[in-house]
Amino acid sequence: MNTLRHDDASVSEFRDALVDKLLDRRMITSPVVERAFRTVPRHLFVAEGTPLDVTYNVDNPVAIKRDPDGVIISSTSAAYIQARMIEQAELGPGMSVLEIGSGGYNAALLAEVVGPAGRVVSVDIDPEVTDRARELLDATGYGSRVAVVQADAENPLPGLHEPFDAILVTVGAWDLAPAWLEHLSADGRIVVPLRMNGITRAIGFRREGDHLVSTSAEVAGFVPMQGEGARDERVFLLPDRNGRHVKLRFEGDVPQEMSLLDGVLATDRGEVWSGVTIRHGVSFADLHLWFAAFLPGFCKLAVDEGTDMAAERKGWFPFGVVREDSFAYLAVRPLPEGGGVEFGARAYGPHGEAAATAMVEQIRAWDRTARIVEPAFAYWPAGSQPPEPGEDTAVLVKAHGLVTISWPPTVDAAAGQGALHNPEK
């Protein structure tokens, strides 16, 4: 527990400022969730010595536990996504909720939302995390209102016979475990940060017949799930001439013969530009999702300091594509007079232009089809009957079912796109 002595006025000031920002951003939209965030003392659930401005920051998580390499494996999630996921679950007084991934603070929020007549069960695979959560919930007065269970939630949880009105998964999940659907009521909601070829969305699902359909989705990042539901990325290192590395990280299928990329960073860099532009300050997060859905060979990138790519960091984003002996990555270049940026791809390798062109073609496809419409998601458990996918529907195969991502057509898409392009084009 954070035992820093804060006077009541300073704590209240920071907490109310946080809630006001969440309301302003419409991450909180209901009075019951607002009241929960104004009530639960977030500063008593974070690590010893954490300053109030860090604790009550809107956008950043606070680490709880790290592995021996320093990687965060448990955290108090960013306040904005905690608020949004509770709203996505459509919770209210008297309801029951299962939280998968413990920490204490989020469970206390849930207890406030469902009230004394509700039920909250919080599960985590790590006994250190569950012991800490119990201690903090007891110390803050929520111990009798939250049942904390140490278990791998990939499997059915013993003793939980009544289905839950909602399930909130607070770790990054590559798939939906069948056990979660067994614990969910017929008209319940499940909110899960679902990893789709390396890109995560916190998706609110409801049942529709033999499958689940999305009701909402938010951009988010979470620590990955542990235990039987874990899914590791495959990482390939490309050394440069100075012995530093570019890392290619694949969550989906890995292209064959990755050894063809040996020495690729010693080749001349090329680039291809799309003609697709965007104004400063406008989100293009769904372009990354489009790549994950429709770009074969898609990967995420990380680079060591000192590499040529690190030197140009302001002009590229960590999303790439591999084509045989070459790879390309998403890049932008500024438009004249500060009018925004143009999307393109930079590439290395003997066939770098082909790799860059493949990425640029998908940028243009996203621009034509998907940039002004929200995607819809569905989850089809094993044994369900998904329809034949449409032209703008991607199908991702999971261990226990299928995920579909669909961009619905709109009548005014062409007119809407024009308003977002460089007006000179």
Coordinates of C-alpha atoms in Angstrom, one line a residue:
M1 CA 0.0 0.0 0.0
N2 CA 1.1 3.6 -0.6
T3 CA 1.6 4.9 2.9
L4 CA 2.7 8.4 1.8
R5 CA 1.0 10.9 4.1
H6 CA -1.2 13.0 1.9
D7 CA -3.6 15.5 3.4
D8 CA -7.3 14.9 2.6
A9 CA -7.5 18.1 0.5
S10 CA -4.6 17.2 -1.8
V11 CA -5.9 13.7 -2.4
S12 CA -9.5 14.9 -3.1
E13 CA -8.1 17.5 -5.5
F14 CA -6.2 15.0 -7.5
R15 CA -9.0 12.5 -7.5
D16 CA -11.7 15.0 -8.6
A17 CA -9.4 16.4 -11.3
L18 CA -9.0 12.9 -12.7
V19 CA -12.7 12.3 -12.7
D20 CA -13.4 15.6 -14.3
K21 CA -11.0 14.7 -17.2
L22 CA -12.7 11.3 -17.6
L23 CA -16.0 13.0 -17.8
D24 CA -14.7 15.6 -20.3
R25 CA -13.3 12.8 -22.5
R26 CA -16.6 10.8 -22.1
M27 CA -14.8 7.8 -20.7
I28 CA -17.2 8.1 -17.8
T29 CA -20.8 8.5 -19.0
S30 CA -22.9 7.2 -16.1
P31 CA -23.5 8.7 -12.6
V32 CA -22.8 5.3 -10.9
V33 CA -19.3 5.0 -12.5
E34 CA -18.6 8.7 -11.7
R35 CA -19.5 8.1 -8.1
A36 CA -17.2 5.0 -7.9
F37 CA -14.2 6.9 -9.2
R38 CA -14.8 9.8 -6.8
T39 CA -15.1 7.4 -3.9
V40 CA -12.3 4.7 -4.2
P41 CA -8.9 5.9 -3.0
R42 CA -6.6 4.9 -6.0
H43 CA -3.5 6.2 -4.1
L44 CA -4.0 3.4 -1.5
F45 CA -3.7 0.7 -4.2
V46 CA -0.4 1.7 -5.9
A47 CA 3.2 1.1 -4.8
E48 CA 4.9 2.7 -1.9
G49 CA 6.2 6.2 -2.8
T50 CA 4.1 6.7 -6.0
P51 CA 3.4 10.4 -6.3
L52 CA -0.1 11.6 -6.5
D53 CA 0.3 13.1 -10.0
V54 CA 1.5 9.7 -11.3
T55 CA -1.2 7.8 -9.4
Y56 CA -4.1 10.0 -10.7
N57 CA -2.8 10.4 -14.2
V58 CA -5.5 9.7 -16.8
D59 CA -3.5 7.9 -19.4
N60 CA -0.7 5.8 -17.8
P61 CA -0.8 2.5 -15.9
V62 CA 1.2 2.1 -12.6
A63 CA 3.4 -1.0 -12.4
I64 CA 2.6 -3.5 -9.6
K65 CA 5.1 -6.3 -10.4
R66 CA 7.9 -6.9 -12.9
D67 CA 9.6 -10.1 -14.1
P68 CA 13.4 -10.6 -13.6
D69 CA 14.0 -8.7 -16.9
G70 CA 12.1 -5.7 -15.7
V71 CA 9.0 -6.3 -17.9
I72 CA 5.7 -5.3 -16.2
I73 CA 3.6 -8.4 -15.6
S74 CA 1.0 -6.8 -13.3
S75 CA -0.2 -3.2 -13.1
T76 CA -3.0 -0.9 -12.1
S77 CA -4.4 0.0 -15.5
A78 CA -4.6 3.5 -16.9
A79 CA -7.7 5.2 -15.4
Y80 CA -9.2 6.0 -18.8
I81 CA -9.4 2.4 -19.8
Q82 CA -10.7 1.2 -16.4
A83 CA -13.5 3.7 -16.6
R84 CA -14.3 2.9 -20.2
M85 CA -14.3 -0.9 -19.7
I86 CA -16.7 -0.6 -16.7
E87 CA -19.0 1.5 -18.9
Q88 CA -18.7 -1.0 -21.7
A89 CA -19.9 -3.8 -19.3
E90 CA -23.1 -1.8 -18.7
L91 CA -23.0 -2.6 -15.0
G92 CA -25.3 -1.3 -12.3
P93 CA -26.5 -1.9 -8.7
G94 CA -27.3 -5.5 -7.8
M95 CA -25.4 -7.1 -10.7
S96 CA -22.7 -9.7 -10.5
V97 CA -19.3 -9.4 -12.2
L98 CA -16.2 -11.6 -12.6
E99 CA -12.9 -9.8 -13.0
I100 CA -10.0 -11.8 -14.6
G101 CA -6.8 -10.2 -13.6
S102 CA -6.5 -8.8 -10.1
G103 CA -4.9 -5.7 -8.5
G104 CA -7.5 -4.5 -6.0
Y105 CA -8.3 -1.0 -7.3
N106 CA -10.5 -2.1 -10.2
A107 CA -12.3 -4.6 -8.1
A108 CA -13.1 -1.9 -5.5
L109 CA -14.5 0.3 -8.3
L110 CA -16.7 -2.7 -9.4
A111 CA -17.9 -3.2 -5.8
E112 CA -18.9 0.5 -5.7
V113 CA -20.8 0.2 -9.0
V114 CA -22.7 -2.9 -8.2
G115 CA -23.3 -1.9 -4.6
P116 CA -23.9 -4.0 -1.5
A117 CA -26.5 -6.2 -3.2
G118 CA -24.1 -7.0 -6.0
R119 CA -21.3 -9.6 -6.3
V120 CA -17.7 -9.2 -7.3
V121 CA -15.2 -12.0 -7.8
S122 CA -11.6 -11.2 -8.8
V123 CA -9.3 -13.9 -10.2
D124 CA -5.6 -13.9 -10.9
I125 CA -3.0 -16.7 -11.6
D126 CA -0.3 -15.1 -9.5
P127 CA -0.5 -15.8 -5.7
E128 CA 1.6 -12.7 -4.9
V129 CA -0.9 -10.5 -6.8
T130 CA -4.0 -12.1 -5.1
D131 CA -2.4 -11.8 -1.7
R132 CA -1.7 -8.2 -2.3
A133 CA -5.2 -7.5 -3.6
R134 CA -6.8 -9.1 -0.6
E135 CA -4.6 -7.1 1.8
L136 CA -5.4 -3.8 0.0
L137 CA -9.1 -4.5 -0.3
D138 CA -9.3 -5.4 3.4
A139 CA -7.4 -2.2 4.4
T140 CA -9.7 0.0 2.3
G141 CA -12.9 -1.5 3.5
Y142 CA -13.8 -3.6 0.4
G143 CA -12.6 -7.0 1.7
S144 CA -16.1 -8.2 2.5
R145 CA -17.4 -7.1 -0.9
V146 CA -14.9 -8.7 -3.2
A147 CA -14.0 -12.4 -3.3
V148 CA -10.4 -12.8 -4.5
V149 CA -9.5 -16.2 -6.0
Q150 CA -6.1 -17.5 -7.0
A151 CA -6.5 -19.6 -10.1
D152 CA -5.8 -19.8 -13.8
A153 CA -9.0 -18.4 -15.3
E154 CA -8.4 -20.3 -18.5
N155 CA -10.2 -23.1 -16.8
P156 CA -13.7 -23.2 -15.1
L157 CA -13.5 -21.8 -11.6
P158 CA -14.8 -24.2 -9.0
G159 CA -17.6 -23.2 -6.7
L160 CA -19.0 -20.5 -9.1
H161 CA -22.3 -22.0 -10.0
E162 CA -24.3 -18.8 -10.7
P163 CA -23.5 -17.1 -14.0
F164 CA -22.3 -13.6 -14.0
D165 CA -24.0 -10.6 -15.5
A166 CA -20.6 -9.3 -16.8
I167 CA -17.0 -10.4 -17.1
L168 CA -14.2 -7.9 -17.3
V169 CA -10.8 -9.3 -18.5
T170 CA -8.1 -6.9 -17.4
V171 CA -5.1 -8.6 -19.1
G172 CA -4.3 -8.9 -22.8
A173 CA -6.0 -12.0 -24.2
W174 CA -5.1 -13.7 -27.4
D175 CA -8.4 -15.7 -27.3
L176 CA -11.6 -16.1 -25.3
A177 CA -11.4 -19.2 -23.1
P178 CA -14.5 -21.4 -23.3
A179 CA -14.7 -21.2 -19.5
W180 CA -15.4 -17.5 -19.6
L181 CA -18.5 -18.1 -21.8
E182 CA -19.6 -20.9 -19.4
H183 CA -19.5 -18.3 -16.5
L184 CA -21.4 -15.6 -18.5
S185 CA -25.2 -15.3 -18.3
A186 CA -27.3 -15.6 -21.4
D187 CA -27.8 -11.9 -21.7
G188 CA -24.5 -10.9 -20.1
R189 CA -21.6 -8.7 -21.4
I190 CA -17.9 -9.6 -21.6
V191 CA -15.3 -6.9 -22.1
V192 CA -11.9 -8.2 -23.2
P193 CA -8.7 -6.6 -24.4
L194 CA -8.4 -8.9 -27.4
R195 CA -5.1 -9.2 -29.3
M196 CA -5.5 -9.5 -33.0
N197 CA -2.3 -10.1 -34.9
G198 CA -0.4 -7.8 -32.4
I199 CA -3.1 -5.1 -32.2
T200 CA -5.3 -4.8 -29.1
R201 CA -8.8 -3.5 -28.7
A202 CA -10.8 -3.6 -25.5
I203 CA -14.0 -5.0 -27.0
G204 CA -17.4 -5.2 -25.4
F205 CA -19.3 -8.3 -26.5
R206 CA -22.8 -9.6 -26.1
R207 CA -24.3 -12.9 -27.2
E208 CA -26.2 -13.2 -30.4
G209 CA -27.3 -16.7 -31.1
D210 CA -24.3 -19.0 -31.3
H211 CA -21.7 -16.2 -31.2
L212 CA -20.7 -12.9 -29.7
V213 CA -21.1 -9.5 -31.4
S214 CA -19.3 -6.3 -30.4
T215 CA -21.2 -3.4 -28.8
S216 CA -18.1 -1.1 -28.4
A217 CA -14.4 -1.1 -28.8
E218 CA -11.5 1.1 -27.4
V219 CA -7.9 1.3 -28.3
A220 CA -5.9 -0.1 -25.3
G221 CA -2.8 -1.9 -24.3
F222 CA -2.5 -4.4 -21.5
V223 CA 0.1 -6.7 -20.0
P224 CA -0.3 -10.2 -21.6
M225 CA -2.1 -13.1 -20.1
Q226 CA -0.1 -15.7 -18.2
G227 CA -0.8 -19.4 -17.8
E228 CA -2.6 -21.7 -20.3
G229 CA -4.0 -18.8 -22.2
A230 CA -0.7 -17.2 -22.9
R231 CA 0.5 -16.6 -26.4
D232 CA 4.0 -15.5 -27.0
E233 CA 5.2 -13.5 -29.9
R234 CA 8.1 -14.7 -32.1
V235 CA 10.9 -12.2 -32.4
F236 CA 13.6 -12.0 -35.1
L237 CA 16.7 -9.9 -34.8
L238 CA 18.1 -8.1 -37.8
P239 CA 21.6 -6.8 -37.0
D240 CA 22.9 -3.6 -38.5
R241 CA 26.5 -2.8 -39.4
N242 CA 27.2 -1.7 -35.9
G243 CA 25.9 -4.8 -34.2
R244 CA 22.6 -3.1 -33.1
H245 CA 19.3 -4.6 -33.9
V246 CA 15.9 -4.1 -35.5
K247 CA 13.4 -6.5 -33.9
L248 CA 10.6 -8.0 -36.0
R249 CA 7.8 -9.2 -33.7
F250 CA 5.2 -11.6 -35.1
E251 CA 2.0 -12.7 -33.3
G252 CA 0.4 -14.4 -36.3
D253 CA 1.9 -16.5 -39.1
V254 CA 5.7 -16.0 -39.6
P255 CA 6.8 -15.8 -43.3
Q256 CA 8.9 -18.7 -44.4
E257 CA 12.7 -18.4 -44.8
M258 CA 13.2 -15.5 -42.5
S259 CA 17.0 -16.2 -43.0
L260 CA 16.6 -14.4 -46.3
L261 CA 16.6 -11.1 -44.4
D262 CA 20.2 -11.7 -43.2
G263 CA 22.2 -8.6 -44.0
V264 CA 19.1 -6.7 -45.2
L265 CA 20.0 -3.5 -43.1
A266 CA 23.2 -3.2 -45.2
T267 CA 21.1 -2.5 -48.3
D268 CA 20.0 0.9 -49.5
R269 CA 16.8 2.2 -48.1
G270 CA 13.9 2.9 -50.5
E271 CA 10.5 4.5 -50.0
V272 CA 7.1 4.6 -51.7
W273 CA 4.4 7.2 -50.9
S274 CA 0.6 6.7 -51.0
G275 CA -0.9 10.1 -51.6
V276 CA -3.1 9.5 -48.6
T277 CA -2.9 12.3 -46.0
I278 CA -4.1 13.2 -42.6
R279 CA -4.2 16.3 -40.5
H280 CA -2.2 16.6 -37.3
G281 CA -4.0 15.4 -34.2
V282 CA -6.4 13.0 -36.0
S283 CA -6.2 9.4 -34.9
F284 CA -5.3 6.7 -37.4
A285 CA -5.2 3.8 -35.0
D286 CA -7.6 1.8 -37.2
L287 CA -5.0 1.8 -40.0
H288 CA -2.9 -0.4 -37.7
L289 CA -5.8 -2.7 -37.2
W290 CA -6.4 -2.8 -41.0
F291 CA -2.8 -3.9 -41.5
A292 CA -3.2 -6.6 -38.9
A293 CA -6.3 -7.8 -40.6
F294 CA -5.4 -7.6 -44.3
L295 CA -1.6 -7.3 -44.7
P296 CA 0.2 -10.7 -45.0
G297 CA 3.6 -10.7 -43.3
F298 CA 2.5 -8.0 -40.9
C299 CA 4.7 -7.5 -37.8
K300 CA 5.5 -5.0 -35.2
L301 CA 9.0 -3.4 -34.9
A302 CA 11.3 -2.3 -32.2
V303 CA 14.7 -0.8 -32.7
D304 CA 17.9 -0.4 -30.6
E305 CA 19.2 3.1 -30.0
G306 CA 21.9 3.9 -32.5
T307 CA 20.4 2.2 -35.5
D308 CA 19.6 4.3 -38.6
M309 CA 15.8 3.7 -38.0
A310 CA 16.1 5.1 -34.4
A311 CA 17.7 8.2 -35.8
E312 CA 14.6 8.9 -37.9
R313 CA 12.1 7.9 -35.1
K314 CA 9.8 10.9 -35.6
G315 CA 9.0 9.9 -39.1
W316 CA 8.0 6.2 -38.7
F317 CA 5.7 4.0 -36.7
P318 CA 6.4 0.5 -35.4
F319 CA 4.4 -1.5 -37.9
G320 CA 5.9 -3.4 -40.8
V321 CA 5.6 -6.1 -43.4
V322 CA 8.0 -8.8 -44.6
R323 CA 8.2 -9.9 -48.2
E324 CA 10.7 -12.7 -48.8
D325 CA 14.2 -11.0 -48.6
S326 CA 12.9 -7.5 -47.8
F327 CA 10.8 -5.6 -45.3
A328 CA 9.0 -2.3 -45.1
Y329 CA 7.6 -0.1 -42.3
L330 CA 5.0 2.6 -42.0
A331 CA 6.3 6.1 -42.4
V332 CA 5.0 9.7 -42.7
R333 CA 6.4 12.8 -44.3
P334 CA 5.2 16.4 -43.6
L335 CA 2.9 18.3 -46.0
P336 CA 3.7 21.9 -46.9
E337 CA 2.8 24.7 -44.5
G338 CA 2.0 22.3 -41.6
G339 CA -1.0 20.9 -43.3
G340 CA -0.5 17.4 -41.8
V341 CA 1.4 14.3 -43.1
E342 CA 1.3 11.9 -46.0
F343 CA 1.5 8.1 -45.3
G344 CA 4.0 5.9 -47.0
A345 CA 6.5 3.1 -46.4
R346 CA 10.2 2.9 -46.2
A347 CA 12.0 -0.4 -47.0
Y348 CA 15.2 -2.3 -47.0
G349 CA 16.2 -5.3 -49.1
P350 CA 16.6 -6.3 -52.7
H351 CA 12.8 -6.2 -53.2
G352 CA 12.2 -3.4 -50.8
E353 CA 10.1 -1.5 -53.3
A354 CA 7.7 -4.5 -53.6
A355 CA 7.4 -4.7 -49.8
A356 CA 6.7 -0.9 -49.5
T357 CA 4.2 -1.1 -52.3
A358 CA 2.3 -3.9 -50.6
M359 CA 2.0 -1.7 -47.5
V360 CA 1.0 1.4 -49.5
E361 CA -1.7 -0.5 -51.3
Q362 CA -3.3 -1.4 -48.0
I363 CA -3.0 2.3 -46.9
R364 CA -5.0 3.2 -49.9
A365 CA -7.5 0.4 -49.4
W366 CA -8.0 1.6 -45.8
D367 CA -8.5 5.2 -47.1
R368 CA -11.1 4.1 -49.6
T369 CA -13.0 1.7 -47.3
A370 CA -12.4 2.1 -43.6
R371 CA -11.1 5.4 -42.5
I372 CA -14.5 7.0 -41.6
V373 CA -16.4 3.9 -40.4
E374 CA -15.9 2.0 -37.2
P375 CA -15.1 -1.7 -37.5
A376 CA -17.4 -4.3 -36.0
F377 CA -16.1 -7.5 -34.3
A378 CA -17.6 -10.9 -33.7
Y379 CA -16.3 -14.0 -32.0
W380 CA -17.4 -17.4 -33.2
P381 CA -16.7 -20.2 -30.7
A382 CA -15.8 -23.6 -32.0
G383 CA -19.0 -25.3 -33.2
S384 CA -20.7 -22.1 -34.2
Q385 CA -21.6 -21.4 -37.9
P386 CA -19.9 -18.2 -39.2
P387 CA -21.2 -16.9 -42.5
E388 CA -18.9 -16.5 -45.6
P389 CA -16.9 -13.4 -45.0
G390 CA -17.5 -10.3 -47.1
E391 CA -14.9 -8.5 -49.1
D392 CA -14.1 -6.1 -46.2
T393 CA -14.2 -8.8 -43.5
A394 CA -11.1 -10.3 -42.0
V395 CA -11.1 -13.7 -40.3
L396 CA -8.5 -14.5 -37.6
V397 CA -8.2 -18.1 -36.5
K398 CA -7.9 -18.6 -32.7
A399 CA -7.5 -21.7 -30.5
H400 CA -11.1 -21.8 -29.4
G401 CA -12.9 -20.1 -32.3
L402 CA -12.7 -17.4 -34.9
V403 CA -12.6 -13.6 -34.7
T404 CA -14.1 -11.6 -37.6
I405 CA -13.4 -7.9 -38.1
S406 CA -15.8 -6.1 -40.6
W407 CA -15.9 -2.6 -41.9
P408 CA -19.5 -1.9 -43.0
P409 CA -20.0 0.0 -46.3
T410 CA -21.5 3.5 -46.1
V411 CA -23.4 5.4 -48.7
D412 CA -21.5 8.6 -48.1
A413 CA -18.0 7.1 -47.6
A414 CA -16.6 8.7 -50.8
A415 CA -17.9 12.2 -49.8
G416 CA -16.6 11.8 -46.3
Q417 CA -13.2 10.7 -47.3
G418 CA -12.7 13.9 -49.4
A419 CA -13.0 16.1 -46.3
L420 CA -10.1 14.2 -44.7
H421 CA -7.7 14.4 -47.6
N422 CA -5.3 17.1 -48.5
P423 CA -7.6 19.6 -50.1
E424 CA -5.1 20.1 -53.0
K425 CA -5.4 16.5 -54.0

